[in-house]
Amino acid sequence: MTINEETLNLQLDLSKPLYEQILHQIRYALARKDLELGAKLPSVRELAQQLRVNPNTVMRAYQELNRDELIETRRGQGTFITTKPQKIQHIRDNLATEAVNSFIDTMQELGMSRQTALSLLEEGEW
Amino acid sequence: MSTSSVFWTLVHNDSRLGSTFRLENHSKGKFSDIAASFLAFGLFFALAALLLGFGLHSSDLFSERFVVILNLISSNGVALFFLAFIPFSFTLEMLQREWKNGTVGWWLSLPYSRKLLLAAKSMAGFLRFIKILLIFVIITAFLTTLTIYLKPDVGNIALLHDIPQRLLYSSVIAILVSPLFLILGTLAVLEKSKIRLLPIFLPAFALGIIGVILLSSRLRAVFSSDAYLFPPWLSILLIFAISTGLSTLIFFFATNVLEHKVEL
Amino acid sequence: MEMEYGIEFKNVTKAYKKKLALDHLTVSIPTGQITGLLGPNGAGKSTLLKMLVGLVHQDEGIISVFGQSPSWRNNGEIAYLPDRGRWYGLQTVAEALAYAEVIFPAFDLDLARKMADSMDLDPAAQISTLSKGLEARLNLILCLARRVRLILLDEPFSGIDLVSRDKITQNIIDSMLDLPKTIIICTHEIHEAESIFDHVIFLDKGQMVLAGNAEQLRAEKGSIESVYRQLFQ
């Protein structure tokens, strides 16, 4: 499966650092299983053209994803998503933990107790 | 790319600039130069020949007056002045066109010496001038043949005898002094420079032009007689040397101005 | 990230009659990156670019372009797109590219032809008949198809239609990937262009008001456009 504009639909907000957004949105797409294991990602050129951003920005994001071993570059073939499901699981866990921490921060800012927060969570639309 | 191919490519492009003898929408420079020259000069001479033909059949006074006018034009450097003005205006216009057309930013940022840039403009002017002069010479020679050899016994033709020769002579002188006038055209850079000495330079160079013209007609008077079509080699050499010397000086001056005093 | 500053202005001043175009300007531009030069009209952006190619000489101060003083002698390595620059109208597109190959050192004719094709430029079209947008595309090709290490674009997007702007941006992106180079872009179309800047410099009245990495500025202050508004409103 080659990832094209439709599957990897990145939206960029110019008021925040772009490379972070690319990084975050790709991680999310991976975690949500929008992207299959081992699928081919757009090249730096393709993604830079698609997003109309400086190729350095895309390269930075790809480099970090590479460091996290979420993607791998194969010489002459391009950039691919990892085939190891544990990596994806790891990311999902991280993103989930981030979301939980964010929820807790918001609740604390609003002055809600842990008890109230938990019951709200139970009553929420799952 | 070698310097010479750069130079000739610049010359070729420069010769398409400018509209002195050009119809605005014409894209083929060569064609309209030749066509326009034929038109301009051919018309002038045809008119002259026609009037002369008429004059010779009607009153003597009319044709006499007409010949006097032609005499005046072909002597004392008047024809020379016009023939010299043409290369001057060519170079001048080719230079001004860069600013007028908005291409000067590209032109001045080229990685070549200012000497090369101005030399290309001058050469382009020279080539266009030679083309036009050639046509002028051909027409004059044709009319000379016509009036002298075909109808030698008609009316006041004898009065006309000297004029074609003098025009041809002026053409030769014009070629010799053309470098000077071409280079004078490059002084258009003064207009674009920060130099405020324009009020001084302009009359100085006008005097210089007049001086050269006077010099050439003086020399002609000294060295030639009526029967000669071409003056002795000495006067030609002298005129050529003076014009080359002056043009070299002016060229270096213009190059200097372009390099250091012209800004965008 | 190791940053090298290949272009430096040190205390550069340039006065035109009564107006100061550049006022003791000290600024450095990073090598191998796309730098956006932003500021209101008359801030000195065009003057700065012209000084880099020797079209304007400074009254005071030192300018260094990869270790050398600006001069036409170095312009073989610099591609400059003048503000409101027109090309020779009597040439056709094909003739213009052939002409460029001779007079511009390191001009890649094959690349230029491919770019002209991708930008929908008809090789037989006479340049004087081209629309503003198409002429802007040609002007860009005349700069980007040169294998040089510094490209200066003065208002490449000015007065150009949206599609032409997109094509121009695309080609700038491609050009960076093709061969690492330093690009400086002056523009008023900040919203359109800011996503391609690595580095940004804000000028006002001939002085540098703010400069820095684009992403860093976004992290600290928000979009480049909003920073501009904050500075100049």
Coordinates of C-alpha atoms in Angstrom, one line a residue:
Chain A
M1 CA 0.0 0.0 0.0
T2 CA 1.4 3.4 -1.0
I3 CA 0.3 6.2 1.1
N4 CA -1.0 9.1 -0.9
E5 CA -2.7 12.4 -0.2
E6 CA -5.9 10.8 0.9
T7 CA -4.6 8.4 3.4
L8 CA -2.1 10.8 4.9
N9 CA -4.1 13.9 5.2
L10 CA -2.0 16.4 7.1
Q11 CA -3.3 19.8 8.1
L12 CA -0.8 22.4 9.1
D13 CA -1.4 25.4 11.4
L14 CA 1.2 28.1 10.6
S15 CA 1.0 29.5 14.1
K16 CA 2.8 26.5 15.6
P17 CA 6.1 24.8 14.6
L18 CA 5.4 22.8 11.5
Y19 CA 7.8 19.9 12.0
E20 CA 6.2 19.1 15.3
Q21 CA 2.8 19.0 13.7
I22 CA 4.0 16.7 10.9
L23 CA 5.6 14.4 13.5
H24 CA 2.5 14.4 15.7
Q25 CA 0.0 13.8 12.9
I26 CA 2.0 10.9 11.5
R27 CA 2.3 9.3 14.9
Y28 CA -1.4 9.7 15.4
A29 CA -2.1 8.2 12.0
L30 CA 0.1 5.2 12.9
A31 CA -1.5 4.8 16.3
R32 CA -5.0 4.9 14.8
K33 CA -3.9 2.2 12.3
D34 CA -4.8 4.6 9.4
L35 CA -1.5 3.5 8.0
E36 CA -0.6 -0.2 7.5
L37 CA 2.6 -1.8 8.8
G38 CA 5.3 -1.8 6.1
A39 CA 3.4 0.7 3.9
K40 CA 5.4 3.2 1.8
L41 CA 5.5 6.8 3.0
P42 CA 5.7 9.7 0.6
S43 CA 9.3 10.8 -0.1
V44 CA 10.6 13.9 1.5
R45 CA 10.1 15.7 -1.9
E46 CA 6.5 14.4 -2.3
L47 CA 5.5 15.4 1.2
A48 CA 7.2 18.8 1.0
Q49 CA 5.4 19.5 -2.3
Q50 CA 2.1 18.3 -0.9
L51 CA 2.3 20.4 2.2
R52 CA 4.2 23.2 0.4
V53 CA 6.8 23.3 3.2
N54 CA 10.5 23.6 3.3
P55 CA 11.9 20.1 2.7
N56 CA 14.2 20.5 5.7
T57 CA 11.0 20.5 7.9
V58 CA 9.9 17.2 6.5
M59 CA 13.4 15.8 6.8
R60 CA 13.5 16.7 10.4
A61 CA 10.3 15.0 11.1
Y62 CA 11.3 11.9 9.2
Q63 CA 14.6 11.8 11.0
E64 CA 12.9 11.8 14.4
L65 CA 10.5 9.1 13.3
N66 CA 13.5 7.2 12.2
R67 CA 15.2 7.6 15.5
D68 CA 12.0 6.3 17.2
E69 CA 12.2 3.4 14.8
L70 CA 8.7 4.1 13.6
I71 CA 9.8 4.4 10.1
E72 CA 12.8 3.0 8.2
T73 CA 14.6 4.2 5.1
R74 CA 15.6 1.5 2.6
R75 CA 18.3 2.6 0.2
G76 CA 17.0 3.2 -3.3
Q77 CA 13.4 2.2 -2.4
G78 CA 12.2 4.9 -0.1
T79 CA 10.8 5.3 3.3
F80 CA 8.5 2.7 4.9
I81 CA 6.6 2.3 8.1
T82 CA 8.0 -0.3 10.5
T83 CA 6.9 -3.9 10.3
K84 CA 7.1 -4.3 14.0
P85 CA 3.7 -4.0 15.7
Q86 CA 5.3 -3.4 19.1
K87 CA 6.5 0.0 17.9
I88 CA 3.0 1.0 17.0
Q89 CA 1.7 -0.3 20.3
H90 CA 4.4 1.7 22.0
I91 CA 3.3 4.9 20.2
R92 CA -0.4 4.2 21.0
D93 CA 0.5 3.8 24.6
N94 CA 2.4 7.1 24.6
L95 CA -0.3 9.0 22.9
A96 CA -2.9 7.5 25.2
T97 CA -0.8 8.5 28.2
E98 CA -0.4 12.0 26.8
A99 CA -4.2 12.3 26.4
V100 CA -4.8 11.1 29.9
N101 CA -2.3 13.6 31.4
S102 CA -3.9 16.4 29.4
F103 CA -7.3 15.4 30.7
I104 CA -6.0 15.4 34.3
D105 CA -4.3 18.8 33.8
T106 CA -7.6 20.3 32.5
M107 CA -9.6 18.8 35.3
Q108 CA -7.2 20.2 37.9
E109 CA -7.3 23.6 36.2
L110 CA -11.0 23.5 36.6
G111 CA -10.7 22.6 40.2
M112 CA -12.3 19.2 39.9
S113 CA -11.4 16.4 42.3
R114 CA -10.1 13.0 41.2
Q115 CA -13.5 11.5 42.3
T116 CA -15.5 13.9 40.2
A117 CA -13.2 13.4 37.3
L118 CA -13.5 9.6 37.4
S119 CA -17.3 9.7 37.6
L120 CA -17.4 12.1 34.7
L121 CA -15.2 9.6 32.8
E122 CA -17.6 6.7 33.5
E123 CA -20.6 8.7 32.5
G124 CA -18.9 9.9 29.3
E125 CA -20.0 8.6 25.8
W126 CA -17.8 5.6 25.1
Chain B
M1 CA 31.1 29.3 -22.6
S2 CA 34.0 31.1 -24.1
T3 CA 34.2 34.9 -23.8
S4 CA 33.8 35.3 -27.6
S5 CA 30.7 33.3 -27.8
V6 CA 29.2 35.3 -24.9
F7 CA 30.3 38.5 -26.7
W8 CA 28.7 37.6 -30.0
T9 CA 25.5 36.3 -28.3
L10 CA 25.2 39.6 -26.5
V11 CA 25.8 41.4 -29.8
H12 CA 23.1 39.4 -31.5
N13 CA 20.6 40.1 -28.7
D14 CA 21.6 43.8 -28.5
S15 CA 21.0 44.3 -32.2
R16 CA 17.4 43.3 -31.7
L17 CA 17.0 46.1 -29.1
G18 CA 15.9 49.5 -30.1
S19 CA 13.4 50.9 -32.5
T20 CA 15.2 53.6 -34.5
F21 CA 14.2 52.2 -37.8
R22 CA 11.7 49.7 -36.6
L23 CA 8.0 49.2 -36.7
E24 CA 7.0 48.5 -33.1
N25 CA 5.4 45.1 -33.5
H26 CA 8.0 43.7 -35.8
S27 CA 9.9 40.8 -34.2
K28 CA 12.4 40.2 -36.9
G29 CA 15.0 42.9 -36.5
K30 CA 17.1 42.1 -39.6
F31 CA 14.2 42.4 -41.9
S32 CA 12.8 45.6 -40.7
D33 CA 16.3 47.3 -40.7
I34 CA 16.8 46.5 -44.3
A35 CA 13.3 47.2 -45.3
A36 CA 13.2 50.5 -43.5
S37 CA 16.6 51.6 -44.9
F38 CA 15.5 50.8 -48.4
L39 CA 12.3 52.8 -47.7
A40 CA 14.0 55.8 -46.2
F41 CA 17.0 56.2 -48.5
G42 CA 15.3 54.8 -51.6
L43 CA 12.5 57.3 -51.2
F44 CA 14.9 60.2 -50.7
F45 CA 17.0 59.4 -53.7
A46 CA 14.0 58.5 -55.9
L47 CA 12.5 61.8 -55.0
A48 CA 15.8 63.6 -55.8
A49 CA 16.1 61.7 -59.1
L50 CA 12.5 62.5 -60.0
L51 CA 12.8 66.1 -59.2
L52 CA 16.0 66.3 -61.1
G53 CA 14.4 64.7 -64.1
F54 CA 11.5 67.2 -63.9
G55 CA 13.8 70.1 -63.3
L56 CA 16.0 69.2 -66.2
H57 CA 13.0 69.4 -68.6
S58 CA 11.5 72.5 -67.1
S59 CA 13.3 75.7 -66.0
D60 CA 17.0 75.8 -65.5
L61 CA 16.6 77.9 -62.4
F62 CA 14.7 75.2 -60.6
S63 CA 17.2 72.5 -61.3
E64 CA 20.0 74.8 -60.5
R65 CA 18.6 75.5 -57.1
F66 CA 18.0 71.9 -56.4
V67 CA 21.5 71.0 -57.3
V68 CA 22.8 73.7 -55.0
I69 CA 20.9 72.1 -52.2
L70 CA 22.2 68.6 -53.0
N71 CA 25.7 70.2 -53.2
L72 CA 25.3 71.7 -49.7
I73 CA 24.1 68.4 -48.3
S74 CA 26.9 66.3 -49.7
S75 CA 29.8 68.7 -48.8
N76 CA 31.2 70.3 -45.7
G77 CA 30.4 67.3 -43.7
V78 CA 26.6 67.7 -43.6
A79 CA 26.1 64.3 -45.0
L80 CA 28.9 63.1 -42.8
F81 CA 27.2 64.5 -39.8
F82 CA 24.0 62.6 -40.6
L83 CA 25.9 59.4 -41.4
A84 CA 27.8 59.8 -38.1
F85 CA 24.7 60.5 -36.1
I86 CA 23.3 57.1 -37.0
P87 CA 25.8 54.9 -35.1
F88 CA 25.7 57.3 -32.2
S89 CA 22.0 57.0 -31.9
F90 CA 22.1 53.2 -32.3
T91 CA 24.4 52.7 -29.3
L92 CA 22.6 55.3 -27.3
E93 CA 19.3 53.7 -27.9
M94 CA 20.5 50.2 -27.2
L95 CA 21.8 51.3 -23.9
Q96 CA 18.7 53.3 -22.9
R97 CA 16.5 50.4 -23.9
E98 CA 17.9 48.3 -21.1
W99 CA 16.5 50.8 -18.7
K100 CA 13.3 51.4 -20.6
N101 CA 12.5 47.8 -21.1
G102 CA 13.2 46.9 -17.4
T103 CA 16.0 44.4 -18.3
V104 CA 18.8 46.5 -16.8
G105 CA 18.8 44.5 -13.5
W106 CA 19.6 41.3 -15.5
W107 CA 22.0 43.0 -17.7
L108 CA 24.1 44.7 -15.1
S109 CA 24.3 41.7 -12.9
L110 CA 25.9 39.6 -15.6
P111 CA 29.3 38.2 -14.6
Y112 CA 31.2 40.0 -17.3
S113 CA 33.4 43.1 -17.4
R114 CA 31.6 46.3 -18.0
K115 CA 34.0 46.7 -21.0
L116 CA 32.5 43.6 -22.6
L117 CA 29.0 44.8 -22.0
L118 CA 29.6 48.2 -23.6
A119 CA 31.7 46.7 -26.4
A120 CA 28.9 44.4 -27.3
K121 CA 26.4 47.3 -27.5
S122 CA 28.9 49.2 -29.7
M123 CA 29.5 46.2 -31.9
A124 CA 25.8 45.7 -32.4
G125 CA 25.5 49.3 -33.3
F126 CA 28.4 49.0 -35.7
L127 CA 26.9 46.0 -37.5
R128 CA 23.5 47.7 -37.9
F129 CA 25.2 50.8 -39.1
I130 CA 27.2 48.9 -41.7
K131 CA 24.1 47.2 -43.0
I132 CA 22.4 50.6 -43.5
L133 CA 25.5 52.2 -44.9
L134 CA 25.8 49.4 -47.5
I135 CA 22.3 50.1 -48.7
F136 CA 23.0 53.8 -48.8
V137 CA 26.2 53.1 -50.9
I138 CA 24.4 50.8 -53.2
I139 CA 21.6 53.2 -53.9
T140 CA 24.1 56.1 -54.4
A141 CA 26.3 54.0 -56.7
F142 CA 23.2 53.0 -58.7
L143 CA 22.1 56.6 -59.2
T144 CA 25.6 57.6 -60.1
T145 CA 25.7 55.0 -62.8
L146 CA 22.3 56.1 -63.9
T147 CA 23.1 59.8 -64.1
I148 CA 26.6 59.7 -65.3
Y149 CA 26.7 56.8 -67.7
L150 CA 23.2 56.5 -69.0
K151 CA 22.2 60.1 -69.5
P152 CA 25.4 62.1 -69.6
D153 CA 24.2 64.6 -72.1
V154 CA 20.9 65.6 -70.4
G155 CA 20.6 69.2 -69.2
N156 CA 22.4 70.0 -66.0
I157 CA 23.6 66.6 -65.2
A158 CA 27.1 68.0 -65.2
L159 CA 26.3 69.9 -62.1
L160 CA 25.4 66.6 -60.4
H161 CA 28.7 65.0 -61.4
D162 CA 30.5 65.5 -58.2
I163 CA 27.8 64.8 -55.7
P164 CA 27.5 61.0 -55.8
Q165 CA 31.3 60.8 -55.5
R166 CA 31.3 63.1 -52.5
L167 CA 28.5 61.1 -50.9
L168 CA 30.5 57.9 -51.4
Y169 CA 33.5 59.7 -49.9
S170 CA 31.5 60.7 -46.9
S171 CA 30.4 57.1 -46.5
V172 CA 34.0 56.0 -46.3
I173 CA 34.8 58.7 -43.7
A174 CA 31.7 57.7 -41.8
I175 CA 32.9 54.2 -41.4
L176 CA 36.3 55.4 -40.2
V177 CA 34.8 57.7 -37.6
S178 CA 32.0 55.4 -36.7
P179 CA 33.9 53.8 -33.7
L180 CA 34.1 57.3 -32.2
F181 CA 30.4 57.9 -32.6
L182 CA 29.4 54.5 -31.5
I183 CA 31.4 54.9 -28.3
L184 CA 30.0 58.4 -27.8
G185 CA 26.6 56.7 -27.7
T186 CA 27.8 54.7 -24.7
L187 CA 28.0 57.9 -22.8
A188 CA 24.3 57.3 -22.2
V189 CA 25.6 55.8 -19.0
L190 CA 26.3 59.3 -17.8
E191 CA 22.6 60.0 -17.7
K192 CA 22.2 57.0 -15.4
S193 CA 25.1 57.9 -13.2
K194 CA 25.5 60.0 -10.1
I195 CA 27.8 62.4 -11.9
R196 CA 26.5 65.9 -12.0
L197 CA 29.1 67.1 -14.5
L198 CA 26.7 66.6 -17.4
P199 CA 26.4 70.3 -18.1
I200 CA 30.2 70.3 -18.7
F201 CA 30.5 67.1 -20.6
L202 CA 27.7 67.6 -23.1
P203 CA 29.0 70.8 -24.7
A204 CA 32.5 69.4 -24.5
F205 CA 31.6 66.4 -26.6
A206 CA 29.4 68.4 -28.9
L207 CA 32.5 70.5 -29.6
G208 CA 34.5 67.3 -30.1
I209 CA 32.1 66.0 -32.7
I210 CA 32.1 69.3 -34.6
G211 CA 35.9 69.2 -34.4
V212 CA 36.2 65.8 -36.0
I213 CA 33.8 66.8 -38.8
L214 CA 35.7 69.9 -39.5
L215 CA 39.0 68.0 -39.3
S216 CA 37.9 65.5 -41.9
S217 CA 36.6 68.1 -44.4
R218 CA 39.8 70.1 -43.8
L219 CA 41.9 67.1 -44.6
R220 CA 39.9 66.3 -47.6
A221 CA 40.4 69.8 -48.9
V222 CA 44.1 69.6 -48.4
F223 CA 44.7 66.2 -49.8
S224 CA 42.3 65.6 -52.6
S225 CA 41.3 67.3 -55.8
D226 CA 38.0 67.2 -57.6
A227 CA 38.8 64.2 -59.9
Y228 CA 39.6 61.8 -57.1
L229 CA 37.0 59.5 -55.7
F230 CA 39.2 58.5 -52.7
P231 CA 41.7 60.7 -51.0
P232 CA 45.3 59.5 -50.5
W233 CA 46.0 57.0 -47.8
L234 CA 47.5 59.5 -45.4
S235 CA 44.3 61.4 -44.8
I236 CA 42.4 58.2 -44.2
L237 CA 45.0 56.9 -41.8
L238 CA 45.0 60.2 -39.9
I239 CA 41.2 60.3 -39.6
F240 CA 41.1 56.7 -38.5
A241 CA 43.9 57.2 -35.9
I242 CA 42.2 60.2 -34.4
S243 CA 38.8 58.6 -34.2
T244 CA 40.3 55.4 -32.7
G245 CA 42.3 57.3 -30.2
L246 CA 39.4 59.4 -29.1
S247 CA 37.1 56.4 -29.0
T248 CA 39.5 54.4 -26.8
L249 CA 39.6 57.3 -24.3
I250 CA 35.9 57.7 -24.2
F251 CA 35.4 54.0 -24.0
F252 CA 37.5 53.7 -20.9
F253 CA 35.7 56.6 -19.4
A254 CA 32.3 55.2 -20.1
T255 CA 33.3 51.8 -18.7
N256 CA 34.6 53.4 -15.6
V257 CA 31.3 55.4 -15.1
L258 CA 29.3 52.2 -15.6
E259 CA 31.4 50.2 -13.1
H260 CA 31.6 52.7 -10.3
K261 CA 29.0 55.4 -10.8
V262 CA 25.9 53.8 -12.1
E263 CA 23.5 52.3 -9.6
L264 CA 20.0 50.8 -9.8
Chain C
M1 CA 22.3 21.9 13.6
E2 CA 25.5 23.5 12.5
M3 CA 24.8 26.9 11.1
E4 CA 27.2 28.6 8.8
Y5 CA 26.5 32.2 8.0
G6 CA 27.8 32.7 4.4
I7 CA 26.5 36.2 3.9
E8 CA 27.3 39.0 6.4
F9 CA 26.4 42.7 6.6
K10 CA 28.5 44.6 9.1
N11 CA 27.4 48.1 9.9
V12 CA 26.3 48.8 6.3
T13 CA 24.9 52.2 5.5
K14 CA 23.5 53.4 2.2
A15 CA 21.9 56.8 1.7
Y16 CA 20.0 58.1 -1.2
K17 CA 19.9 61.9 -1.2
K18 CA 18.0 62.5 2.0
K19 CA 16.8 59.0 2.7
L20 CA 18.7 56.2 4.4
A21 CA 18.0 53.0 2.6
L22 CA 20.2 51.0 5.0
D23 CA 21.1 52.3 8.4
H24 CA 24.1 50.7 10.1
L25 CA 22.7 47.3 9.2
T26 CA 24.3 44.3 10.7
V27 CA 22.8 40.9 9.8
S28 CA 23.9 37.4 8.9
I29 CA 22.3 35.0 6.5
P30 CA 22.7 31.3 6.9
T31 CA 24.2 29.1 4.2
G32 CA 22.2 26.3 2.6
Q33 CA 18.8 27.6 3.9
I34 CA 15.8 29.5 2.5
T35 CA 15.7 32.9 4.2
G36 CA 12.7 35.2 4.0
L37 CA 13.5 38.9 4.0
L38 CA 10.4 40.7 5.2
G39 CA 9.5 44.2 6.0
P40 CA 7.3 47.2 4.9
N41 CA 8.0 49.1 1.7
G42 CA 11.2 51.1 1.8
A43 CA 12.6 48.9 4.6
G44 CA 15.7 48.2 2.5
K45 CA 15.0 44.7 1.3
S46 CA 15.6 45.4 -2.4
T47 CA 18.7 47.5 -1.6
L48 CA 20.1 44.6 0.4
L49 CA 19.7 42.2 -2.5
K50 CA 21.1 44.6 -5.0
M51 CA 24.2 45.1 -2.9
L52 CA 24.9 41.4 -2.9
V53 CA 25.2 41.5 -6.7
G54 CA 27.1 44.7 -6.9
L55 CA 24.3 46.8 -8.4
V56 CA 24.5 49.2 -5.5
H57 CA 27.6 50.1 -3.5
Q58 CA 27.5 50.9 0.2
D59 CA 28.5 54.2 1.7
E60 CA 29.9 52.5 4.8
G61 CA 30.3 49.0 6.2
I62 CA 31.5 45.6 5.0
I63 CA 29.5 43.1 3.0
S64 CA 30.8 39.6 2.6
V65 CA 29.3 37.0 0.3
F66 CA 31.0 33.7 1.0
G67 CA 34.1 35.5 2.0
Q68 CA 34.2 37.9 -0.9
S69 CA 33.1 41.5 -1.6
P70 CA 30.2 41.8 -3.9
S71 CA 31.2 42.4 -7.5
W72 CA 30.1 41.4 -11.0
R73 CA 33.1 39.0 -11.0
N74 CA 31.3 36.8 -8.4
N75 CA 28.0 36.9 -10.1
G76 CA 28.7 33.7 -12.0
E77 CA 27.7 32.0 -8.7
I78 CA 24.7 34.1 -8.0
A79 CA 21.3 34.1 -9.6
Y80 CA 19.4 37.3 -9.2
L81 CA 15.8 38.0 -10.0
P82 CA 15.3 41.8 -10.0
D83 CA 12.2 43.3 -8.6
R84 CA 9.8 44.0 -11.5
G85 CA 12.4 42.7 -13.8
R86 CA 11.3 42.0 -17.3
W87 CA 13.1 39.7 -19.8
Y88 CA 13.8 40.6 -23.5
G89 CA 10.4 40.8 -25.0
L90 CA 11.4 40.1 -28.6
Q91 CA 12.7 36.6 -27.7
T92 CA 10.6 33.5 -27.6
V93 CA 10.7 31.3 -24.5
A94 CA 12.9 28.8 -26.3
E95 CA 15.2 31.5 -27.5
A96 CA 15.4 32.9 -24.0
L97 CA 16.5 29.6 -22.6
A98 CA 19.1 29.1 -25.3
Y99 CA 20.3 32.7 -24.7
A100 CA 20.5 32.0 -21.0
E101 CA 22.6 28.9 -21.6
V102 CA 25.3 31.0 -23.3
I103 CA 25.3 34.1 -21.0
F104 CA 24.7 32.4 -17.7
P105 CA 27.5 30.2 -16.4
A106 CA 26.3 26.8 -15.2
F107 CA 22.9 27.1 -16.7
D108 CA 21.2 23.7 -17.0
L109 CA 19.3 23.8 -20.3
D110 CA 17.7 20.4 -19.9
L111 CA 16.4 21.3 -16.4
A112 CA 15.2 24.6 -17.7
R113 CA 13.3 22.9 -20.5
K114 CA 11.7 20.5 -18.1
M115 CA 10.7 23.3 -15.8
A116 CA 9.3 25.3 -18.6
D117 CA 7.2 22.3 -19.6
S118 CA 6.0 21.7 -16.1
M119 CA 5.1 25.3 -15.8
D120 CA 3.1 25.2 -19.0
L121 CA 5.3 27.6 -20.9
D122 CA 5.0 27.3 -24.7
P123 CA 8.5 27.4 -26.2
A124 CA 7.3 29.2 -29.3
A125 CA 5.5 31.9 -27.4
Q126 CA 7.0 35.4 -27.7
I127 CA 7.8 36.8 -24.2
S128 CA 6.2 40.1 -24.9
T129 CA 2.9 38.3 -25.3
L130 CA 3.1 36.4 -22.0
S131 CA 0.8 37.2 -19.1
K132 CA 2.4 38.4 -15.9
G133 CA 2.1 35.0 -14.3
L134 CA 3.7 33.2 -17.2
E135 CA 6.5 35.8 -17.4
A136 CA 7.1 35.4 -13.7
R137 CA 7.4 31.6 -14.1
L138 CA 10.0 32.2 -16.9
N139 CA 12.0 34.6 -14.8
L140 CA 12.1 32.0 -12.0
I141 CA 13.3 29.3 -14.4
L142 CA 16.1 31.7 -15.5
C143 CA 17.3 31.8 -11.9
L144 CA 16.5 28.3 -10.6
A145 CA 17.9 26.4 -13.6
R146 CA 21.4 27.8 -12.8
R147 CA 23.7 25.6 -10.8
V148 CA 24.7 28.3 -8.4
R149 CA 25.1 28.5 -4.7
L150 CA 23.1 31.6 -4.1
I151 CA 19.8 32.6 -5.4
L152 CA 18.2 36.0 -4.8
L153 CA 14.5 36.4 -5.5
D154 CA 13.1 39.9 -5.2
E155 CA 9.3 39.8 -5.0
P156 CA 8.9 36.6 -7.1
F157 CA 5.2 36.4 -6.1
S158 CA 4.2 40.0 -6.6
G159 CA 1.1 40.6 -8.7
I160 CA 1.0 36.9 -9.7
D161 CA -2.0 34.7 -9.9
L162 CA -2.5 31.8 -7.4
V163 CA -1.6 29.0 -9.7
S164 CA 1.6 30.6 -10.8
R165 CA 2.5 31.2 -7.2
D166 CA 2.0 27.6 -6.4
K167 CA 4.1 26.5 -9.3
I168 CA 6.9 28.9 -8.3
T169 CA 6.8 27.6 -4.7
Q170 CA 6.9 24.0 -5.9
N171 CA 9.9 24.7 -8.1
I172 CA 11.7 26.4 -5.3
I173 CA 11.2 23.4 -3.1
D174 CA 12.4 21.1 -5.8
S175 CA 15.4 23.3 -6.4
M176 CA 16.5 23.0 -2.8
L177 CA 16.3 19.2 -2.9
D178 CA 18.2 19.1 -6.2
L179 CA 21.3 20.9 -5.1
P180 CA 21.9 22.4 -1.6
K181 CA 21.9 26.2 -2.0
T182 CA 21.3 29.4 -0.2
I183 CA 18.1 31.2 -1.2
I184 CA 17.0 34.6 -0.1
I185 CA 13.4 35.6 -0.9
C186 CA 11.9 39.1 -0.5
T187 CA 8.2 39.1 -0.4
H188 CA 5.0 40.7 0.8
E189 CA 3.0 37.5 0.4
I190 CA 4.0 36.2 3.8
H191 CA 1.0 34.0 4.4
E192 CA 1.7 32.2 1.1
A193 CA 5.4 31.9 1.4
E194 CA 6.2 31.5 5.1
S195 CA 5.9 27.7 5.2
I196 CA 9.0 27.4 3.0
F197 CA 11.3 29.6 5.0
D198 CA 14.0 28.1 7.2
H199 CA 15.1 31.5 8.5
V200 CA 13.4 34.8 8.7
I201 CA 14.8 38.4 8.8
F202 CA 12.6 41.4 9.5
L203 CA 13.8 44.8 8.2
D204 CA 12.5 48.2 8.9
K205 CA 13.9 51.6 7.9
G206 CA 17.1 50.0 6.9
Q207 CA 17.7 48.2 10.1
M208 CA 17.2 44.6 11.3
V209 CA 14.3 44.4 13.7
L210 CA 14.2 40.7 14.3
A211 CA 15.8 37.6 12.9
G212 CA 15.7 33.9 13.6
N213 CA 14.8 30.4 12.7
A214 CA 11.2 30.2 11.4
E215 CA 10.2 27.2 13.5
Q216 CA 11.7 28.7 16.6
L217 CA 9.8 31.9 16.0
R218 CA 6.6 29.9 15.6
A219 CA 7.2 28.1 18.9
E220 CA 7.9 31.4 20.7
K221 CA 5.5 33.8 19.0
G222 CA 3.1 32.2 16.5
S223 CA 2.9 32.4 12.8
I224 CA 5.5 34.6 10.9
E225 CA 2.6 36.6 9.6
S226 CA 1.4 37.4 13.1
V227 CA 4.9 38.3 14.1
Y228 CA 5.0 40.7 11.1
R229 CA 1.8 42.3 12.2
Q230 CA 3.0 42.7 15.8
L231 CA 6.2 44.4 14.6
F232 CA 4.7 46.7 12.0
Q233 CA 1.3 47.7 13.1

